[in-house]
Amino acid sequence: METKQISKILKAPAPHMVGDDFRVHNFFPKGYKIDMNPFFLMDYGSKIEFSARKEPRGVGVHPHRGFETVTIAYHGAVAHHDSAGNSGVIYSGDVQWMTAASGILHKEYHEEAYSLAGGPFQMIQLWVNLPAKDKMSKPKYQAIKQADMASFNLPENGGKIEIIAGNYQNIQGNASTFTPIELYNARLNKGGKADFNFSANFNTGFIVIEGNIQINNTEIVSADNFIYFKNEGTEISIKALENSVVLILSGEPINEPITQYGPFLMNTEEEINEAISDYNQGKFGYLEE
């Protein structure tokens, strides 16, 4: 078995605000020109303290088409509503997987009780591209609570791997996906070790959410850094030098052209124009502000 070597270790880019509740570091596609396809975008909200507030901060009603948004909560709570009639709250450890596909409107706000109390906030949002044949499929919503999440306990009290999507040690993750995707939270105790095996051609990256880890018995990587791997080799090992949380991303690339315009992710300029027209004509449904 050949080790999958590190290509780059990337520091968090300067943050910017999305709405008034998400202070995020965009690792890709704007922060760094790396190929993480089928993951098109990763906004990382590093840990921040929000003060108490009566009016919840948030991102108002906006459209999406052609991809999925995956929101992973580490601290804080976010309430979601969309034009397909889905709603829910994700708390620490939970995941919200929204398939926009043919078109949806949604809004995201700090959950009311969390907003009134304030406190730490830390989350990640991924945009997962869809293949052309699935871009106009029906929108759907998967709410994955941490308590229900598939997991594998590591030996010697090393911690656990939460399997959001994909398969780890023959345990299948909760989320259904359109293309092969491996998405896990590795929650490691100090000294805990975990091994991973991904296809050589899969685009693979890890982000350290908390703690300090060693990769492949060589590089030491601390919190808020992204590890981008080469598309060769299959084996990766990590060891926690302190209690650590690591988000693991690996996926089979979708080898199709991508055209992006704001919240639309399609294959051609023509499809983007159609998305804009459909949105303006109200074909994405209705959602109250």
mmCIF file of C-alpha atoms in Angstrom:
data_model
loop_
_atom_site.group_PDB
_atom_site.id
_atom_site.type_symbol
_atom_site.label_atom_id
_atom_site.label_comp_id
_atom_site.label_asym_id
_atom_site.label_seq_id
_atom_site.Cartn_x
_atom_site.Cartn_y
_atom_site.Cartn_z
ATOM 1 C CA MET A 1 0.000 0.000 0.000
ATOM 2 C CA GLU A 2 1.320 3.422 -0.943
ATOM 3 C CA THR A 3 1.003 6.463 1.328
ATOM 4 C CA LYS A 4 -1.006 9.410 0.039
ATOM 5 C CA GLN A 5 1.450 12.254 0.441
ATOM 6 C CA ILE A 6 0.692 15.831 1.504
ATOM 7 C CA SER A 7 0.670 18.355 -1.330
ATOM 8 C CA LYS A 8 0.220 21.506 0.781
ATOM 9 C CA ILE A 9 -0.700 22.638 4.285
ATOM 10 C CA LEU A 10 -2.884 25.722 3.946
ATOM 11 C CA LYS A 11 -3.504 28.374 6.593
ATOM 12 C CA ALA A 12 -6.976 29.852 6.989
ATOM 13 C CA PRO A 13 -7.412 32.780 4.566
ATOM 14 C CA ALA A 14 -8.562 36.169 5.910
ATOM 15 C CA PRO A 15 -12.200 35.942 7.056
ATOM 16 C CA HIS A 16 -15.212 37.674 5.545
ATOM 17 C CA MET A 17 -18.852 37.840 6.603
ATOM 18 C CA VAL A 18 -21.698 35.919 4.986
ATOM 19 C CA GLY A 19 -24.844 37.701 6.103
ATOM 20 C CA ASP A 20 -24.273 38.897 9.657
ATOM 21 C CA ASP A 21 -23.880 35.560 11.416
ATOM 22 C CA PHE A 22 -21.224 33.605 9.515
ATOM 23 C CA ARG A 23 -17.639 34.835 9.766
ATOM 24 C CA VAL A 24 -15.924 32.460 7.370
ATOM 25 C CA HIS A 25 -12.543 31.638 5.865
ATOM 26 C CA ASN A 26 -13.029 30.489 2.274
ATOM 27 C CA PHE A 27 -10.396 27.809 1.682
ATOM 28 C CA PHE A 28 -11.641 27.143 -1.872
ATOM 29 C CA PRO A 29 -12.380 28.103 -4.567
ATOM 30 C CA LYS A 30 -11.388 31.712 -3.750
ATOM 31 C CA GLY A 31 -8.870 31.272 -0.934
ATOM 32 C CA TYR A 32 -6.714 28.693 -2.702
ATOM 33 C CA LYS A 33 -6.823 27.346 -6.257
ATOM 34 C CA ILE A 34 -6.917 23.671 -5.343
ATOM 35 C CA ASP A 35 -8.970 20.932 -6.965
ATOM 36 C CA MET A 36 -11.325 19.414 -4.395
ATOM 37 C CA ASN A 37 -14.047 18.481 -6.927
ATOM 38 C CA PRO A 38 -16.783 17.288 -6.197
ATOM 39 C CA PHE A 39 -16.436 19.706 -3.248
ATOM 40 C CA PHE A 40 -16.733 23.088 -4.976
ATOM 41 C CA LEU A 41 -16.598 25.415 -1.961
ATOM 42 C CA MET A 42 -15.581 25.259 1.680
ATOM 43 C CA ASP A 43 -16.433 28.093 4.053
ATOM 44 C CA TYR A 44 -14.896 27.467 7.463
ATOM 45 C CA GLY A 45 -16.278 29.418 10.395
ATOM 46 C CA SER A 46 -13.458 29.236 12.930
ATOM 47 C CA LYS A 47 -14.470 29.481 16.593
ATOM 48 C CA ILE A 48 -15.836 32.892 17.565
ATOM 49 C CA GLU A 49 -17.846 34.195 20.535
ATOM 50 C CA PHE A 50 -21.164 35.835 19.640
ATOM 51 C CA SER A 51 -22.739 38.180 22.162
ATOM 52 C CA ALA A 52 -26.350 37.723 23.240
ATOM 53 C CA ARG A 53 -28.842 39.298 20.860
ATOM 54 C CA LYS A 54 -32.653 39.493 20.724
ATOM 55 C CA GLU A 55 -32.830 39.663 16.921
ATOM 56 C CA PRO A 56 -31.121 36.526 15.554
ATOM 57 C CA ARG A 57 -28.272 37.090 13.133
ATOM 58 C CA GLY A 58 -28.563 35.303 9.843
ATOM 59 C CA VAL A 59 -28.591 34.993 6.087
ATOM 60 C CA GLY A 60 -31.926 35.942 4.530
ATOM 61 C CA VAL A 61 -33.825 34.198 1.751
ATOM 62 C CA HIS A 62 -31.596 33.293 -1.202
ATOM 63 C CA PRO A 63 -31.668 30.731 -4.043
ATOM 64 C CA HIS A 64 -29.487 27.759 -5.010
ATOM 65 C CA ARG A 65 -29.441 25.432 -8.023
ATOM 66 C CA GLY A 66 -27.208 22.632 -9.279
ATOM 67 C CA PHE A 67 -25.499 21.459 -6.088
ATOM 68 C CA GLU A 68 -25.882 20.556 -2.403
ATOM 69 C CA THR A 69 -25.062 22.546 0.722
ATOM 70 C CA VAL A 70 -23.680 20.579 3.663
ATOM 71 C CA THR A 71 -23.498 22.413 6.998
ATOM 72 C CA ILE A 72 -21.550 20.786 9.836
ATOM 73 C CA ALA A 73 -21.955 22.262 13.328
ATOM 74 C CA TYR A 74 -19.226 22.195 15.999
ATOM 75 C CA HIS A 75 -20.451 24.994 18.300
ATOM 76 C CA GLY A 76 -23.624 27.069 18.251
ATOM 77 C CA ALA A 77 -27.016 26.407 16.663
ATOM 78 C CA VAL A 78 -28.511 27.304 13.291
ATOM 79 C CA ALA A 79 -32.161 27.224 12.217
ATOM 80 C CA HIS A 80 -33.005 26.437 8.582
ATOM 81 C CA HIS A 81 -36.126 26.982 6.464
ATOM 82 C CA ASP A 82 -36.556 26.349 2.743
ATOM 83 C CA SER A 83 -39.165 26.673 -0.006
ATOM 84 C CA ALA A 84 -39.641 22.882 -0.216
ATOM 85 C CA GLY A 85 -41.179 23.008 3.261
ATOM 86 C CA ASN A 86 -38.178 21.711 5.185
ATOM 87 C CA SER A 87 -37.095 23.245 8.467
ATOM 88 C CA GLY A 88 -34.910 22.269 11.368
ATOM 89 C CA VAL A 89 -32.181 23.248 13.811
ATOM 90 C CA ILE A 90 -28.646 21.892 13.854
ATOM 91 C CA TYR A 91 -26.775 21.919 17.139
ATOM 92 C CA SER A 92 -23.180 21.020 18.006
ATOM 93 C CA GLY A 93 -22.306 17.738 16.277
ATOM 94 C CA ASP A 94 -25.240 17.786 13.849
ATOM 95 C CA VAL A 95 -25.188 17.965 10.042
ATOM 96 C CA GLN A 96 -27.656 19.481 7.588
ATOM 97 C CA TRP A 97 -27.474 18.165 4.010
ATOM 98 C CA MET A 98 -29.634 20.179 1.604
ATOM 99 C CA THR A 99 -29.900 19.145 -2.039
ATOM 100 C CA ALA A 100 -30.835 22.291 -3.967
ATOM 101 C CA ALA A 101 -30.695 20.477 -7.342
ATOM 102 C CA SER A 102 -33.398 21.985 -9.642
ATOM 103 C CA GLY A 103 -33.824 25.008 -7.394
ATOM 104 C CA ILE A 104 -34.687 26.028 -3.857
ATOM 105 C CA LEU A 105 -34.910 29.108 -1.661
ATOM 106 C CA HIS A 106 -33.609 28.908 1.886
ATOM 107 C CA LYS A 107 -32.625 31.024 4.865
ATOM 108 C CA GLU A 108 -30.354 30.320 7.833
ATOM 109 C CA TYR A 109 -30.346 32.078 11.199
ATOM 110 C CA HIS A 110 -28.888 31.630 14.647
ATOM 111 C CA GLU A 111 -31.403 29.540 16.555
ATOM 112 C CA GLU A 112 -33.471 31.747 18.879
ATOM 113 C CA ALA A 113 -32.362 30.361 22.272
ATOM 114 C CA TYR A 114 -28.701 30.349 21.215
ATOM 115 C CA SER A 115 -29.037 33.911 19.926
ATOM 116 C CA LEU A 116 -30.546 35.105 23.223
ATOM 117 C CA ALA A 117 -27.741 33.476 25.227
ATOM 118 C CA GLY A 118 -24.800 33.981 22.861
ATOM 119 C CA GLY A 119 -21.707 31.812 23.091
ATOM 120 C CA PRO A 120 -19.145 30.027 20.935
ATOM 121 C CA PHE A 121 -19.917 29.447 17.269
ATOM 122 C CA GLN A 122 -17.980 27.215 14.857
ATOM 123 C CA MET A 123 -19.264 25.599 11.676
ATOM 124 C CA ILE A 124 -18.340 24.523 8.145
ATOM 125 C CA GLN A 125 -20.413 24.791 4.991
ATOM 126 C CA LEU A 126 -19.520 22.806 1.896
ATOM 127 C CA TRP A 127 -20.945 23.100 -1.595
ATOM 128 C CA VAL A 128 -21.023 19.642 -3.171
ATOM 129 C CA ASN A 129 -21.375 19.653 -6.944
ATOM 130 C CA LEU A 130 -23.910 17.430 -8.715
ATOM 131 C CA PRO A 131 -23.324 15.624 -12.017
ATOM 132 C CA ALA A 132 -25.164 17.071 -15.025
ATOM 133 C CA LYS A 133 -27.727 14.250 -15.021
ATOM 134 C CA ASP A 134 -28.776 15.095 -11.444
ATOM 135 C CA LYS A 135 -28.625 18.897 -11.427
ATOM 136 C CA MET A 136 -32.336 19.240 -12.185
ATOM 137 C CA SER A 137 -33.510 16.496 -9.824
ATOM 138 C CA LYS A 138 -35.996 17.204 -7.051
ATOM 139 C CA PRO A 139 -34.697 19.132 -4.008
ATOM 140 C CA LYS A 140 -34.403 17.193 -0.755
ATOM 141 C CA TYR A 141 -33.209 17.636 2.812
ATOM 142 C CA GLN A 142 -31.313 15.300 5.138
ATOM 143 C CA ALA A 143 -31.092 16.222 8.833
ATOM 144 C CA ILE A 144 -28.431 14.141 10.581
ATOM 145 C CA LYS A 145 -28.340 14.384 14.355
ATOM 146 C CA GLN A 146 -25.086 13.498 16.088
ATOM 147 C CA ALA A 147 -26.933 11.075 18.367
ATOM 148 C CA ASP A 148 -28.052 9.085 15.300
ATOM 149 C CA MET A 149 -24.804 9.318 13.356
ATOM 150 C CA ALA A 150 -23.009 6.154 12.296
ATOM 151 C CA SER A 151 -19.656 5.846 14.072
ATOM 152 C CA PHE A 152 -16.667 3.575 14.601
ATOM 153 C CA ASN A 153 -14.895 3.412 17.967
ATOM 154 C CA LEU A 154 -11.125 3.483 17.559
ATOM 155 C CA PRO A 155 -9.034 0.932 19.499
ATOM 156 C CA GLU A 156 -7.300 1.705 22.805
ATOM 157 C CA ASN A 157 -9.735 4.507 23.698
ATOM 158 C CA GLY A 158 -8.426 6.473 20.712
ATOM 159 C CA GLY A 159 -11.742 8.230 20.088
ATOM 160 C CA LYS A 160 -14.209 7.672 17.255
ATOM 161 C CA ILE A 161 -14.860 8.306 13.580
ATOM 162 C CA GLU A 162 -18.303 9.741 12.823
ATOM 163 C CA ILE A 163 -19.295 8.714 9.299
ATOM 164 C CA ILE A 164 -21.426 11.465 7.764
ATOM 165 C CA ALA A 165 -21.226 9.971 4.249
ATOM 166 C CA GLY A 166 -19.363 7.082 2.663
ATOM 167 C CA ASN A 167 -18.021 3.977 4.363
ATOM 168 C CA TYR A 168 -15.433 3.543 7.100
ATOM 169 C CA GLN A 169 -14.452 0.085 8.407
ATOM 170 C CA ASN A 170 -17.570 -1.365 6.722
ATOM 171 C CA ILE A 171 -19.855 1.096 8.514
ATOM 172 C CA GLN A 172 -22.046 3.094 6.145
ATOM 173 C CA GLY A 173 -22.600 6.806 6.757
ATOM 174 C CA ASN A 174 -26.039 8.349 7.140
ATOM 175 C CA ALA A 175 -26.140 10.693 4.132
ATOM 176 C CA SER A 176 -27.101 9.513 0.673
ATOM 177 C CA THR A 177 -24.928 11.046 -2.064
ATOM 178 C CA PHE A 178 -25.097 11.300 -5.852
ATOM 179 C CA THR A 179 -21.406 10.473 -6.396
ATOM 180 C CA PRO A 180 -18.835 8.605 -4.261
ATOM 181 C CA ILE A 181 -18.007 10.829 -1.266
ATOM 182 C CA GLU A 182 -16.255 10.098 2.022
ATOM 183 C CA LEU A 183 -17.028 12.661 4.735
ATOM 184 C CA TYR A 184 -16.146 11.982 8.387
ATOM 185 C CA ASN A 185 -15.509 13.738 11.664
ATOM 186 C CA ALA A 186 -12.516 12.164 13.400
ATOM 187 C CA ARG A 187 -12.883 12.895 17.117
ATOM 188 C CA LEU A 188 -9.586 11.742 18.584
ATOM 189 C CA ASN A 189 -8.414 11.511 22.171
ATOM 190 C CA LYS A 190 -4.803 12.414 22.911
ATOM 191 C CA GLY A 191 -2.618 9.643 21.494
ATOM 192 C CA GLY A 192 -5.500 8.286 19.405
ATOM 193 C CA LYS A 193 -4.661 6.984 15.935
ATOM 194 C CA ALA A 194 -6.749 6.444 12.810
ATOM 195 C CA ASP A 195 -5.981 5.069 9.366
ATOM 196 C CA PHE A 196 -7.787 5.939 6.148
ATOM 197 C CA ASN A 197 -7.816 4.436 2.673
ATOM 198 C CA PHE A 198 -9.009 6.491 -0.302
ATOM 199 C CA SER A 199 -8.746 5.851 -4.041
ATOM 200 C CA ALA A 200 -5.645 7.447 -5.530
ATOM 201 C CA ASN A 201 -7.718 9.611 -7.898
ATOM 202 C CA PHE A 202 -10.079 10.925 -5.187
ATOM 203 C CA ASN A 203 -9.527 14.575 -4.266
ATOM 204 C CA THR A 204 -8.731 14.533 -0.557
ATOM 205 C CA GLY A 205 -8.297 17.127 2.175
ATOM 206 C CA PHE A 206 -8.429 17.274 5.989
ATOM 207 C CA ILE A 207 -9.133 20.345 8.111
ATOM 208 C CA VAL A 208 -8.117 20.408 11.765
ATOM 209 C CA ILE A 209 -11.064 21.829 13.698
ATOM 210 C CA GLU A 210 -9.525 21.498 17.153
ATOM 211 C CA GLY A 211 -6.226 20.273 18.559
ATOM 212 C CA ASN A 212 -2.963 19.171 17.007
ATOM 213 C CA ILE A 213 -2.310 16.116 14.843
ATOM 214 C CA GLN A 214 0.528 14.330 13.078
ATOM 215 C CA ILE A 215 -0.019 13.122 9.503
ATOM 216 C CA ASN A 216 1.689 9.986 8.155
ATOM 217 C CA ASN A 217 4.149 10.107 11.095
ATOM 218 C CA THR A 218 5.715 13.258 9.615
ATOM 219 C CA GLU A 219 4.009 16.686 9.441
ATOM 220 C CA ILE A 220 2.418 18.218 12.547
ATOM 221 C CA VAL A 221 -0.685 20.288 11.823
ATOM 222 C CA SER A 222 -2.589 22.519 14.254
ATOM 223 C CA ALA A 223 -6.161 23.823 14.368
ATOM 224 C CA ASP A 224 -7.581 25.931 11.513
ATOM 225 C CA ASN A 225 -5.198 24.463 8.921
ATOM 226 C CA PHE A 226 -6.204 22.484 5.815
ATOM 227 C CA ILE A 227 -4.141 19.535 4.562
ATOM 228 C CA TYR A 228 -4.380 19.025 0.795
ATOM 229 C CA PHE A 229 -3.190 15.655 -0.498
ATOM 230 C CA LYS A 230 -1.667 14.549 -3.785
ATOM 231 C CA ASN A 231 -3.695 12.393 -6.194
ATOM 232 C CA GLU A 232 -1.447 9.394 -5.738
ATOM 233 C CA GLY A 233 -1.262 6.682 -3.100
ATOM 234 C CA THR A 234 -4.156 5.514 -0.961
ATOM 235 C CA GLU A 235 -3.132 5.348 2.720
ATOM 236 C CA ILE A 236 -3.251 8.172 5.285
ATOM 237 C CA SER A 237 -2.616 7.869 9.020
ATOM 238 C CA ILE A 238 -3.205 10.464 11.718
ATOM 239 C CA LYS A 239 -2.239 10.642 15.373
ATOM 240 C CA ALA A 240 -3.665 13.136 17.859
ATOM 241 C CA LEU A 241 -1.014 14.948 19.895
ATOM 242 C CA GLU A 242 -3.847 16.318 22.060
ATOM 243 C CA ASN A 243 -7.620 15.887 22.018
ATOM 244 C CA SER A 244 -8.490 16.790 18.421
ATOM 245 C CA VAL A 245 -11.309 17.034 15.887
ATOM 246 C CA VAL A 246 -10.562 16.631 12.182
ATOM 247 C CA LEU A 247 -12.966 16.867 9.235
ATOM 248 C CA ILE A 248 -12.072 14.347 6.532
ATOM 249 C CA LEU A 249 -13.111 15.007 2.912
ATOM 250 C CA SER A 250 -12.475 12.719 -0.042
ATOM 251 C CA GLY A 251 -14.456 12.322 -3.238
ATOM 252 C CA GLU A 252 -14.421 11.067 -6.793
ATOM 253 C CA PRO A 253 -14.071 14.025 -9.170
ATOM 254 C CA ILE A 254 -16.948 14.841 -11.498
ATOM 255 C CA ASN A 255 -15.185 15.335 -14.815
ATOM 256 C CA GLU A 256 -17.603 17.825 -16.322
ATOM 257 C CA PRO A 257 -17.341 21.556 -17.057
ATOM 258 C CA ILE A 258 -18.453 23.903 -14.262
ATOM 259 C CA THR A 259 -20.017 27.328 -14.715
ATOM 260 C CA GLN A 260 -20.772 29.284 -11.558
ATOM 261 C CA TYR A 261 -22.750 32.466 -11.135
ATOM 262 C CA GLY A 262 -23.378 33.439 -7.508
ATOM 263 C CA PRO A 263 -25.621 30.772 -5.954
ATOM 264 C CA PHE A 264 -25.953 28.739 -9.177
ATOM 265 C CA LEU A 265 -23.557 25.948 -10.139
ATOM 266 C CA MET A 266 -24.234 24.538 -13.597
ATOM 267 C CA ASN A 267 -22.371 23.152 -16.607
ATOM 268 C CA THR A 268 -22.968 25.899 -19.195
ATOM 269 C CA GLU A 269 -23.615 29.630 -19.467
ATOM 270 C CA GLU A 270 -26.963 28.802 -21.055
ATOM 271 C CA GLU A 271 -28.016 26.849 -17.957
ATOM 272 C CA ILE A 272 -26.968 29.761 -15.741
ATOM 273 C CA ASN A 273 -29.171 32.130 -17.760
ATOM 274 C CA GLU A 274 -32.030 29.651 -17.455
ATOM 275 C CA ALA A 275 -31.517 29.469 -13.668
ATOM 276 C CA ILE A 276 -31.643 33.275 -13.385
ATOM 277 C CA SER A 277 -34.786 33.384 -15.515
ATOM 278 C CA ASP A 278 -36.491 30.603 -13.543
ATOM 279 C CA TYR A 279 -35.635 32.318 -10.253
ATOM 280 C CA ASN A 280 -37.011 35.656 -11.491
ATOM 281 C CA GLN A 281 -40.197 33.898 -12.584
ATOM 282 C CA GLY A 282 -40.697 32.424 -9.103
ATOM 283 C CA LYS A 283 -40.084 28.821 -10.159
ATOM 284 C CA PHE A 284 -37.973 28.149 -7.037
ATOM 285 C CA GLY A 285 -41.066 28.428 -4.854
ATOM 286 C CA TYR A 286 -41.819 30.935 -2.105
ATOM 287 C CA LEU A 287 -40.263 31.511 1.296
ATOM 288 C CA GLU A 288 -41.189 34.309 3.659
ATOM 289 C CA GLU A 289 -38.349 36.570 4.810
#
